[in-house]
Structure formats: structure tokens, C-alpha cells
mmCIF file of C-alpha atoms and ligand atoms in Angstrom:
data_model
loop_
_atom_site.group_PDB
_atom_site.id
_atom_site.type_symbol
_atom_site.label_atom_id
_atom_site.label_comp_id
_atom_site.label_asym_id
_atom_site.label_seq_id
_atom_site.Cartn_x
_atom_site.Cartn_y
_atom_site.Cartn_z
ATOM 1 C CA MET A 1273 19.832 -58.838 38.118
ATOM 2 C CA LEU A 1274 18.637 -61.252 35.422
ATOM 3 C CA GLN A 1275 21.103 -63.831 34.222
ATOM 4 C CA ASP A 1276 20.737 -66.909 32.134
ATOM 5 C CA ALA A 1277 24.127 -67.655 30.588
ATOM 6 C CA GLN A 1278 26.720 -69.490 32.713
ATOM 7 C CA SER A 1279 29.249 -66.788 31.831
ATOM 8 C CA ALA A 1280 27.107 -64.376 33.876
ATOM 9 C CA TYR A 1281 27.816 -66.258 37.138
ATOM 10 C CA ARG A 1282 31.061 -65.889 39.048
ATOM 11 C CA THR A 1283 30.349 -67.892 42.195
ATOM 12 C CA ILE A 1284 28.019 -70.749 41.192
ATOM 13 C CA THR A 1285 27.617 -73.193 38.295
ATOM 14 C CA VAL A 1286 24.240 -72.965 36.564
ATOM 15 C CA LYS A 1287 23.368 -75.670 34.041
ATOM 16 C CA PRO A 1288 20.097 -74.837 32.225
ATOM 17 C CA HIS A 1289 17.979 -77.836 31.212
ATOM 18 C CA ALA A 1290 18.180 -78.622 27.521
ATOM 19 C CA HIS A 1291 14.686 -77.571 26.468
ATOM 20 C CA GLY A 1292 14.810 -74.093 28.001
ATOM 21 C CA PHE A 1293 13.140 -74.258 31.430
ATOM 22 C CA GLY A 1294 14.692 -74.865 34.844
ATOM 23 C CA ALA A 1295 18.347 -75.321 35.730
ATOM 24 C CA GLU A 1296 20.631 -77.348 37.987
ATOM 25 C CA VAL A 1297 22.907 -75.402 40.309
ATOM 26 C CA ALA A 1298 26.203 -76.524 41.836
ATOM 27 C CA GLY A 1299 29.172 -74.887 43.508
ATOM 28 C CA LEU A 1300 27.477 -73.798 46.726
ATOM 29 C CA ASP A 1301 26.669 -75.332 50.099
ATOM 30 C CA LEU A 1302 23.139 -74.559 51.274
ATOM 31 C CA ARG A 1303 23.857 -75.810 54.815
ATOM 32 C CA GLY A 1304 25.286 -72.509 55.992
ATOM 33 C CA PRO A 1305 24.591 -68.836 55.369
ATOM 34 C CA LEU A 1306 25.378 -67.969 51.744
ATOM 35 C CA PRO A 1307 27.747 -65.060 51.220
ATOM 36 C CA ASP A 1308 25.957 -62.016 49.730
ATOM 37 C CA ASP A 1309 27.371 -62.463 46.205
ATOM 38 C CA VAL A 1310 26.473 -66.178 46.125
ATOM 39 C CA LEU A 1311 22.948 -65.501 47.393
ATOM 40 C CA ALA A 1312 22.486 -62.734 44.800
ATOM 41 C CA GLU A 1313 23.573 -65.082 42.021
ATOM 42 C CA ALA A 1314 21.308 -67.890 43.297
ATOM 43 C CA LYS A 1315 18.359 -65.474 43.319
ATOM 44 C CA ALA A 1316 19.239 -64.252 39.822
ATOM 45 C CA ALA A 1317 19.403 -67.836 38.529
ATOM 46 C CA TRP A 1318 16.043 -68.584 40.154
ATOM 47 C CA ALA A 1319 14.457 -65.544 38.462
ATOM 48 C CA ALA A 1320 15.975 -66.526 35.112
ATOM 49 C CA HIS A 1321 15.012 -70.226 35.208
ATOM 50 C CA GLY A 1322 11.887 -70.566 37.411
ATOM 51 C CA VAL A 1323 12.868 -73.950 38.892
ATOM 52 C CA LEU A 1324 16.324 -74.639 40.339
ATOM 53 C CA SER A 1325 17.543 -78.003 41.558
ATOM 54 C CA PHE A 1326 20.498 -78.292 43.923
ATOM 55 C CA PRO A 1327 21.779 -81.894 44.061
ATOM 56 C CA ASP A 1328 23.681 -83.225 47.085
ATOM 57 C CA GLN A 1329 22.395 -80.774 49.687
ATOM 58 C CA PRO A 1330 21.425 -82.963 52.664
ATOM 59 C CA LEU A 1331 20.051 -80.140 54.825
ATOM 60 C CA SER A 1332 18.736 -80.692 58.345
ATOM 61 C CA LEU A 1333 15.324 -79.169 59.054
ATOM 62 C CA ASP A 1334 16.988 -76.222 60.815
ATOM 63 C CA GLU A 1335 19.239 -75.673 57.795
ATOM 64 C CA LEU A 1336 16.260 -75.894 55.439
ATOM 65 C CA GLU A 1337 14.507 -73.197 57.486
ATOM 66 C CA ALA A 1338 17.629 -71.024 57.525
ATOM 67 C CA PHE A 1339 18.078 -71.359 53.731
ATOM 68 C CA THR A 1340 14.389 -70.500 53.227
ATOM 69 C CA LEU A 1341 14.788 -67.334 55.294
ATOM 70 C CA GLN A 1342 17.697 -66.297 53.074
ATOM 71 C CA MET A 1343 15.286 -66.386 50.121
ATOM 72 C CA GLY A 1344 12.620 -64.407 52.006
ATOM 73 C CA PRO A 1345 10.201 -64.576 54.957
ATOM 74 C CA PHE A 1346 8.153 -67.748 55.484
ATOM 75 C CA GLY A 1347 4.789 -68.028 53.768
ATOM 76 C CA ASP A 1348 1.624 -69.136 55.529
ATOM 77 C CA ASP A 1349 0.681 -72.830 55.035
ATOM 78 C CA PRO A 1350 -2.979 -73.148 56.016
ATOM 79 C CA TYR A 1351 -4.114 -76.690 55.177
ATOM 80 C CA VAL A 1352 -1.384 -79.062 56.309
ATOM 81 C CA ALA A 1353 -0.276 -79.278 59.950
ATOM 82 C CA PRO A 1354 3.448 -78.474 60.267
ATOM 83 C CA MET A 1355 6.132 -80.768 61.614
ATOM 84 C CA PRO A 1356 6.476 -80.864 65.420
ATOM 85 C CA GLY A 1357 8.932 -78.171 66.503
ATOM 86 C CA HIS A 1358 9.102 -76.726 62.974
ATOM 87 C CA PRO A 1359 6.033 -74.537 62.456
ATOM 88 C CA ASN A 1360 7.134 -73.571 58.932
ATOM 89 C CA VAL A 1361 8.024 -77.016 57.593
ATOM 90 C CA LEU A 1362 5.491 -79.441 56.084
ATOM 91 C CA GLU A 1363 6.243 -83.087 55.585
ATOM 92 C CA VAL A 1364 5.010 -84.381 52.225
ATOM 93 C CA ARG A 1365 4.778 -88.086 52.990
ATOM 94 C CA ARG A 1366 3.273 -91.112 51.260
ATOM 95 C CA GLU A 1367 3.594 -94.529 52.860
ATOM 96 C CA PRO A 1368 4.083 -97.836 50.959
ATOM 97 C CA ASP A 1369 0.477 -98.921 51.639
ATOM 98 C CA GLU A 1370 -1.124 -95.693 50.348
ATOM 99 C CA THR A 1371 -2.856 -95.969 47.002
ATOM 100 C CA LEU A 1372 -4.476 -92.559 46.528
ATOM 101 C CA THR A 1373 -3.119 -89.853 44.216
ATOM 102 C CA PRO A 1374 -0.036 -88.272 45.820
ATOM 103 C CA PHE A 1375 -0.384 -84.991 47.723
ATOM 104 C CA GLY A 1376 -0.029 -82.255 45.099
ATOM 105 C CA GLY A 1377 -0.844 -84.751 42.352
ATOM 106 C CA ALA A 1378 -2.626 -82.383 39.950
ATOM 107 C CA TRP A 1379 -1.477 -79.153 38.275
ATOM 108 C CA HIS A 1380 -1.378 -76.205 40.680
ATOM 109 C CA SER A 1381 0.591 -73.211 41.890
ATOM 110 C CA ASP A 1382 0.930 -73.345 45.674
ATOM 111 C CA TRP A 1383 -1.758 -71.610 47.730
ATOM 112 C CA SER A 1384 -2.770 -69.353 44.809
ATOM 113 C CA PHE A 1385 -6.094 -68.734 46.588
ATOM 114 C CA GLN A 1386 -4.309 -66.528 49.139
ATOM 115 C CA PRO A 1387 -4.399 -62.724 48.694
ATOM 116 C CA GLN A 1388 -0.589 -62.875 48.614
ATOM 117 C CA PRO A 1389 0.352 -66.377 47.419
ATOM 118 C CA PRO A 1390 3.855 -67.677 48.172
ATOM 119 C CA ALA A 1391 6.597 -66.546 45.791
ATOM 120 C CA ALA A 1392 8.569 -69.748 46.258
ATOM 121 C CA THR A 1393 8.246 -73.294 47.476
ATOM 122 C CA ILE A 1394 11.353 -75.169 48.570
ATOM 123 C CA LEU A 1395 11.290 -78.967 48.669
ATOM 124 C CA ARG A 1396 14.047 -81.129 50.102
ATOM 125 C CA SER A 1397 14.014 -84.852 49.346
ATOM 126 C CA GLU A 1398 14.418 -87.154 52.328
ATOM 127 C CA VAL A 1399 13.247 -90.595 51.093
ATOM 128 C CA ILE A 1400 12.924 -91.186 47.342
ATOM 129 C CA PRO A 1401 11.271 -94.316 45.933
ATOM 130 C CA PRO A 1402 13.266 -96.508 43.523
ATOM 131 C CA VAL A 1403 10.676 -95.842 40.780
ATOM 132 C CA GLY A 1404 8.280 -92.970 40.059
ATOM 133 C CA GLY A 1405 7.664 -89.951 42.293
ATOM 134 C CA ASP A 1406 8.886 -87.366 39.775
ATOM 135 C CA THR A 1407 7.510 -83.824 39.835
ATOM 136 C CA LEU A 1408 6.456 -82.036 36.651
ATOM 137 C CA TYR A 1409 6.849 -78.263 36.307
ATOM 138 C CA CYS A 1410 5.149 -76.099 33.704
ATOM 139 C CA ASP A 1411 6.627 -72.831 32.429
ATOM 140 C CA ALA A 1412 3.661 -70.444 32.497
ATOM 141 C CA THR A 1413 5.818 -67.563 31.224
ATOM 142 C CA ARG A 1414 6.817 -69.142 27.921
ATOM 143 C CA ALA A 1415 3.281 -70.532 27.612
ATOM 144 C CA TYR A 1416 1.928 -66.987 27.868
ATOM 145 C CA GLU A 1417 4.513 -65.610 25.460
ATOM 146 C CA ALA A 1418 3.575 -68.281 22.889
ATOM 147 C CA LEU A 1419 -0.063 -67.123 22.727
ATOM 148 C CA ASP A 1420 -1.173 -65.158 19.672
ATOM 149 C CA PRO A 1421 -1.694 -61.379 20.082
ATOM 150 C CA ALA A 1422 -5.510 -61.636 19.901
ATOM 151 C CA THR A 1423 -5.615 -64.165 22.761
ATOM 152 C CA LYS A 1424 -3.211 -62.035 24.833
ATOM 153 C CA ALA A 1425 -5.486 -59.016 24.310
ATOM 154 C CA ARG A 1426 -8.552 -61.070 25.273
ATOM 155 C CA LEU A 1427 -6.921 -62.315 28.484
ATOM 156 C CA ALA A 1428 -5.394 -58.977 29.539
ATOM 157 C CA PRO A 1429 -8.399 -57.575 31.471
ATOM 158 C CA LEU A 1430 -9.526 -60.894 32.997
ATOM 159 C CA LYS A 1431 -9.347 -61.961 36.614
ATOM 160 C CA ALA A 1432 -9.334 -65.608 37.618
ATOM 161 C CA VAL A 1433 -11.129 -66.676 40.779
ATOM 162 C CA HIS A 1434 -9.060 -68.931 43.049
ATOM 163 C CA SER A 1435 -10.250 -71.086 45.937
ATOM 164 C CA ALA A 1436 -8.968 -73.980 48.040
ATOM 165 C CA SER A 1437 -12.452 -75.543 48.000
ATOM 166 C CA ARG A 1438 -11.737 -78.426 45.582
ATOM 167 C CA ALA A 1439 -8.740 -79.536 47.625
ATOM 168 C CA TYR A 1440 -9.453 -78.643 51.268
ATOM 169 C CA GLY A 1441 -13.146 -77.705 51.514
ATOM 170 C CA PRO A 1442 -15.665 -79.887 53.388
ATOM 171 C CA LYS A 1443 -16.759 -81.443 50.066
ATOM 172 C CA SER A 1444 -13.257 -81.831 48.618
ATOM 173 C CA GLY A 1445 -11.437 -84.963 47.559
ATOM 174 C CA TYR A 1446 -9.076 -84.727 50.549
ATOM 175 C CA ALA A 1447 -12.084 -84.406 52.931
ATOM 176 C CA ARG A 1448 -13.343 -87.822 51.797
ATOM 177 C CA GLU A 1449 -9.908 -89.437 52.010
ATOM 178 C CA LEU A 1450 -8.411 -88.136 55.263
ATOM 179 C CA ASP A 1451 -8.333 -91.551 56.947
ATOM 180 C CA GLN A 1452 -6.490 -93.070 53.977
ATOM 181 C CA ARG A 1453 -3.603 -90.575 53.998
ATOM 182 C CA SER A 1454 -0.605 -90.351 56.321
ATOM 183 C CA MET A 1455 -0.311 -86.562 55.905
ATOM 184 C CA PRO A 1456 -2.000 -84.300 58.485
ATOM 185 C CA ILE A 1457 -4.211 -82.498 55.964
ATOM 186 C CA ILE A 1458 -6.599 -79.911 57.390
ATOM 187 C CA VAL A 1459 -10.087 -79.652 55.894
ATOM 188 C CA SER A 1460 -11.997 -76.471 56.686
ATOM 189 C CA PRO A 1461 -15.012 -74.412 55.532
ATOM 190 C CA GLU A 1462 -12.474 -71.524 55.241
ATOM 191 C CA ALA A 1463 -11.259 -73.267 52.097
ATOM 192 C CA ASP A 1464 -14.483 -72.370 50.305
ATOM 193 C CA LYS A 1465 -13.547 -68.655 50.307
ATOM 194 C CA THR A 1466 -12.558 -67.207 46.948
ATOM 195 C CA HIS A 1467 -10.004 -64.636 45.862
ATOM 196 C CA ALA A 1468 -9.554 -63.102 42.401
ATOM 197 C CA HIS A 1469 -6.143 -62.463 40.803
ATOM 198 C CA PRO A 1470 -5.166 -61.195 37.343
ATOM 199 C CA LEU A 1471 -5.310 -64.142 34.955
ATOM 200 C CA VAL A 1472 -2.051 -62.870 33.460
ATOM 201 C CA ARG A 1473 0.374 -61.658 36.114
ATOM 202 C CA THR A 1474 3.616 -59.741 35.759
ATOM 203 C CA HIS A 1475 6.653 -61.114 37.551
ATOM 204 C CA PRO A 1476 7.934 -58.523 40.044
ATOM 205 C CA VAL A 1477 11.600 -59.311 39.312
ATOM 206 C CA THR A 1478 11.754 -60.173 35.606
ATOM 207 C CA GLY A 1479 8.828 -58.038 34.394
ATOM 208 C CA ARG A 1480 7.723 -61.003 32.235
ATOM 209 C CA LYS A 1481 4.068 -61.978 32.037
ATOM 210 C CA ALA A 1482 2.766 -65.441 32.891
ATOM 211 C CA LEU A 1483 -0.568 -67.259 32.950
ATOM 212 C CA PHE A 1484 -1.638 -67.469 36.600
ATOM 213 C CA ILE A 1485 -4.306 -70.175 36.737
ATOM 214 C CA SER A 1486 -4.455 -73.859 37.652
ATOM 215 C CA PRO A 1487 -7.001 -76.673 37.467
ATOM 216 C CA VAL A 1488 -6.811 -77.265 41.240
ATOM 217 C CA TYR A 1489 -7.293 -73.735 42.552
ATOM 218 C CA THR A 1490 -8.908 -71.707 39.741
ATOM 219 C CA VAL A 1491 -12.671 -72.099 40.036
ATOM 220 C CA GLY A 1492 -13.787 -69.609 37.394
ATOM 221 C CA ILE A 1493 -13.250 -66.295 35.680
ATOM 222 C CA GLU A 1494 -14.692 -63.182 37.295
ATOM 223 C CA GLY A 1495 -17.792 -61.895 35.498
ATOM 224 C CA MET A 1496 -18.044 -64.931 33.189
ATOM 225 C CA ALA A 1497 -20.673 -67.642 33.452
ATOM 226 C CA PRO A 1498 -19.230 -71.165 33.823
ATOM 227 C CA ASP A 1499 -20.308 -72.099 30.292
ATOM 228 C CA GLN A 1500 -18.014 -69.339 28.992
ATOM 229 C CA GLY A 1501 -15.232 -69.354 31.591
ATOM 230 C CA ASP A 1502 -14.715 -73.121 31.923
ATOM 231 C CA PRO A 1503 -14.043 -73.786 28.202
ATOM 232 C CA LEU A 1504 -11.566 -70.876 28.142
ATOM 233 C CA LEU A 1505 -9.756 -72.253 31.198
ATOM 234 C CA SER A 1506 -9.694 -75.764 29.699
ATOM 235 C CA GLU A 1507 -8.223 -74.393 26.485
ATOM 236 C CA LEU A 1508 -5.520 -72.575 28.472
ATOM 237 C CA TYR A 1509 -4.674 -75.673 30.543
ATOM 238 C CA LYS A 1510 -4.277 -77.676 27.326
ATOM 239 C CA HIS A 1511 -1.939 -74.979 26.023
ATOM 240 C CA LEU A 1512 0.061 -74.727 29.279
ATOM 241 C CA THR A 1513 0.685 -78.438 29.625
ATOM 242 C CA GLN A 1514 2.161 -79.016 26.184
ATOM 243 C CA GLU A 1515 5.446 -80.917 26.224
ATOM 244 C CA GLN A 1516 7.533 -77.885 25.226
ATOM 245 C CA PHE A 1517 6.615 -76.062 28.465
ATOM 246 C CA ILE A 1518 7.234 -78.966 30.863
ATOM 247 C CA TYR A 1519 10.289 -79.911 32.901
ATOM 248 C CA ARG A 1520 10.363 -83.266 34.719
ATOM 249 C CA GLN A 1521 12.255 -83.307 38.011
ATOM 250 C CA VAL A 1522 13.681 -86.741 38.724
ATOM 251 C CA TRP A 1523 14.611 -86.736 42.390
ATOM 252 C CA ARG A 1524 17.599 -88.130 44.197
ATOM 253 C CA GLU A 1525 17.849 -88.170 47.974
ATOM 254 C CA GLY A 1526 19.339 -85.055 49.551
ATOM 255 C CA MET A 1527 18.258 -82.747 46.745
ATOM 256 C CA VAL A 1528 16.776 -79.281 47.198
ATOM 257 C CA VAL A 1529 14.456 -77.762 44.592
ATOM 258 C CA ILE A 1530 13.082 -74.224 44.660
ATOM 259 C CA TRP A 1531 10.332 -73.167 42.299
ATOM 260 C CA ASP A 1532 8.654 -69.874 41.515
ATOM 261 C CA ASN A 1533 4.911 -70.093 42.119
ATOM 262 C CA ARG A 1534 4.398 -66.769 40.321
ATOM 263 C CA CYS A 1535 5.210 -68.222 36.914
ATOM 264 C CA THR A 1536 5.002 -72.031 37.149
ATOM 265 C CA MET A 1537 2.555 -74.821 37.955
ATOM 266 C CA HIS A 1538 3.635 -78.223 39.256
ATOM 267 C CA ASN A 1539 2.214 -81.720 39.543
ATOM 268 C CA ALA A 1540 3.539 -84.502 41.821
ATOM 269 C CA LEU A 1541 3.419 -87.823 39.966
ATOM 270 C CA GLY A 1542 2.758 -91.250 41.468
ATOM 271 C CA GLY A 1543 4.039 -94.530 40.066
ATOM 272 C CA TYR A 1544 5.646 -95.710 43.331
ATOM 273 C CA ASP A 1545 2.917 -97.669 45.130
ATOM 274 C CA GLY A 1546 4.558 -100.014 47.629
ATOM 275 C CA HIS A 1547 7.362 -97.525 48.380
ATOM 276 C CA ARG A 1548 7.749 -94.616 50.801
ATOM 277 C CA ARG A 1549 8.393 -91.040 49.617
ATOM 278 C CA VAL A 1550 9.189 -88.263 52.125
ATOM 279 C CA MET A 1551 9.926 -84.623 51.329
ATOM 280 C CA HIS A 1552 10.247 -81.536 53.525
ATOM 281 C CA ARG A 1553 8.665 -78.356 52.284
ATOM 282 C CA THR A 1554 8.764 -74.663 53.117
ATOM 283 C CA THR A 1555 7.300 -71.632 51.377
ATOM 284 C CA VAL A 1556 8.583 -68.089 50.929
ATOM 285 C CA ALA A 1557 6.013 -65.293 51.230
ATOM 286 C CA GLY A 1558 5.000 -63.467 48.056
ATOM 287 C CA ASP A 1559 3.211 -60.270 47.141
ATOM 288 C CA THR A 1560 -0.150 -59.312 45.663
ATOM 289 C CA PRO A 1561 -0.281 -60.501 42.032
ATOM 290 C CA VAL A 1562 -0.479 -57.646 39.514
HETATM 291 C C1 LIG B 634 3.689 -80.212 46.296
HETATM 292 O O1 LIG B 634 2.773 -79.933 45.535
HETATM 293 O O2 LIG B 634 4.160 -79.395 47.074
HETATM 294 C C2 LIG B 634 4.289 -81.598 46.277
HETATM 295 C C3 LIG B 634 5.354 -81.730 45.258
HETATM 296 C C4 LIG B 634 6.005 -83.070 45.316
HETATM 297 O O3 LIG B 634 5.803 -83.806 46.281
HETATM 298 O O4 LIG B 634 6.758 -83.400 44.400
#
């Protein structure tokens, strides 16, 4: 079921963002099990809009886990230790005295280096700073659709090589900064492994194609030397991050946001030094990109 007009929803209110990407959803309570028709409409809205925000949903950690399981099985989170007693919940935390770039503070799609990267990430806001701390989302579907036919044909056979090395490998930025961060980030030689995925992937629900690359996790293009592959990737990142493809999530406390890693990138912004920001995060397992 693919729905994007409010008239298509009977049980929930879906307000698309003005410039055509992401939507705010009201009229449901995520704290308990969603009735089948409400869950089906929430999933349809998520497929149609890529990023959904649900204001005023102060879920406990148990409720966050239960909502996640309604969207699908948990994904595997390899490089951040989970919260005590909640093996599938990560705490994204930055303390007032931290000055480094926030966790997730560069364009990426979560864990895209995995053979089956997570379909969804769900983030629930616990402590929101009075300034800054927004999250940007990029619509990789409309970015793909806006490419000219010759570029689409050029990209069609390509595979992008993904790796966690730049973020979590022994020589990564996080490896050098572990003692300056409050988050329990795990650095490992495992992160240097690579995995190739189609550079353009087809969404299993909508059938729409999207660019599936990111500056954090894409380390090259299969079969291309860096002097060929890197300029092509840079050109695509410049295209993807144009204003018309970006949605800015301004957080309020007690908000839940779910995004689709199969067709979006995101980037956690700073701008709140001197303030605490705490979010709770789960992932929903995905399938092999095709
Ligand atoms: C992340 O990349 O999961 C962090 C997003 C955020 O903190 O806004």
C-alpha cells in the first residue's frame, strides 16, 4: 500500500512537509500495540515519505523496543555498546563539555557496510538542547529521479563499496577520540572489512530507485580506480545534498522519528556546545540491497 495524500488515511493524520519529503504523523499512541489497520497506515506513510516524525510520544525504553518490533525485527548494531538491560537500544549522548562533532555528524545511511543494512532507524528524543542539535535528512529517491538519463544509465551497472573503516576502524576518527566522547563507541579491525552494494538500489516496497552511497561509509566504486571513482562520488554527494532534497528535523523532547535507510541519508548537526543532548535509538533489520 503506497499512500501520500491525507485522504488516503482513515486512522492517522499525515501532514507532509511543504517541500515534498518527510511527514509529521498524529492521531496514534505509540506506547501500546498499534491495531492492524493503524500499523498498516503508519507503514504506508513511512514508505511514501521516507522520514516520519511523531511528536508527543514519550515512550519508555520498553515501549520503544515494542514499537520497533511492530515495524520489524531488530537490526544488528555492531559499533556502539547497547544500554544496560536493553541489548537493542543505543543511547546517542553528548554531554555539555563535549566539543567534538556529534555522533552521526556527517552524511550517512546507517550501517550500510552490512550485507543486509537496517531498513529503518528509530530515534526517540530524551533531552533536547535549547539551541542546535537538528538532524538533516536527504531524499536519495528524488535525487536519483532528478538525474539525467545518461547519468542514470552510467550508474545502473555500478556497485559501491561500503566499509565502517573511516568511522570505527583502528585508524578512524572515533578511534583517536574515544576518551573525549561519552558514548561507548566500539573500535575494531572488523570495521575495515568491505561490502559492495548496487550504487542505485530499488526500494522493496515502493519499487522506486534511490542513490545508495554516503561519504561516511562508501569507500569507492567496484572496479574503478580512486582517481575515477572518487570524483564521481563527490559529484553525486554534491547533487544529493542540494537544498531541494533536504529536510531538517527540529527536535522537541518526547518525539519519535523513523527514517528509511534504504532511500535516505542523514546528518546530526551540532551547534549546542555547553548543553546535553540524549536520544534513544533502535534499528529495524533490512534485506540485501538490489
Ligand atoms: C544517528 O546518526 O543515528 C544520530 C542522529 C541524531 O542524533 O540526530
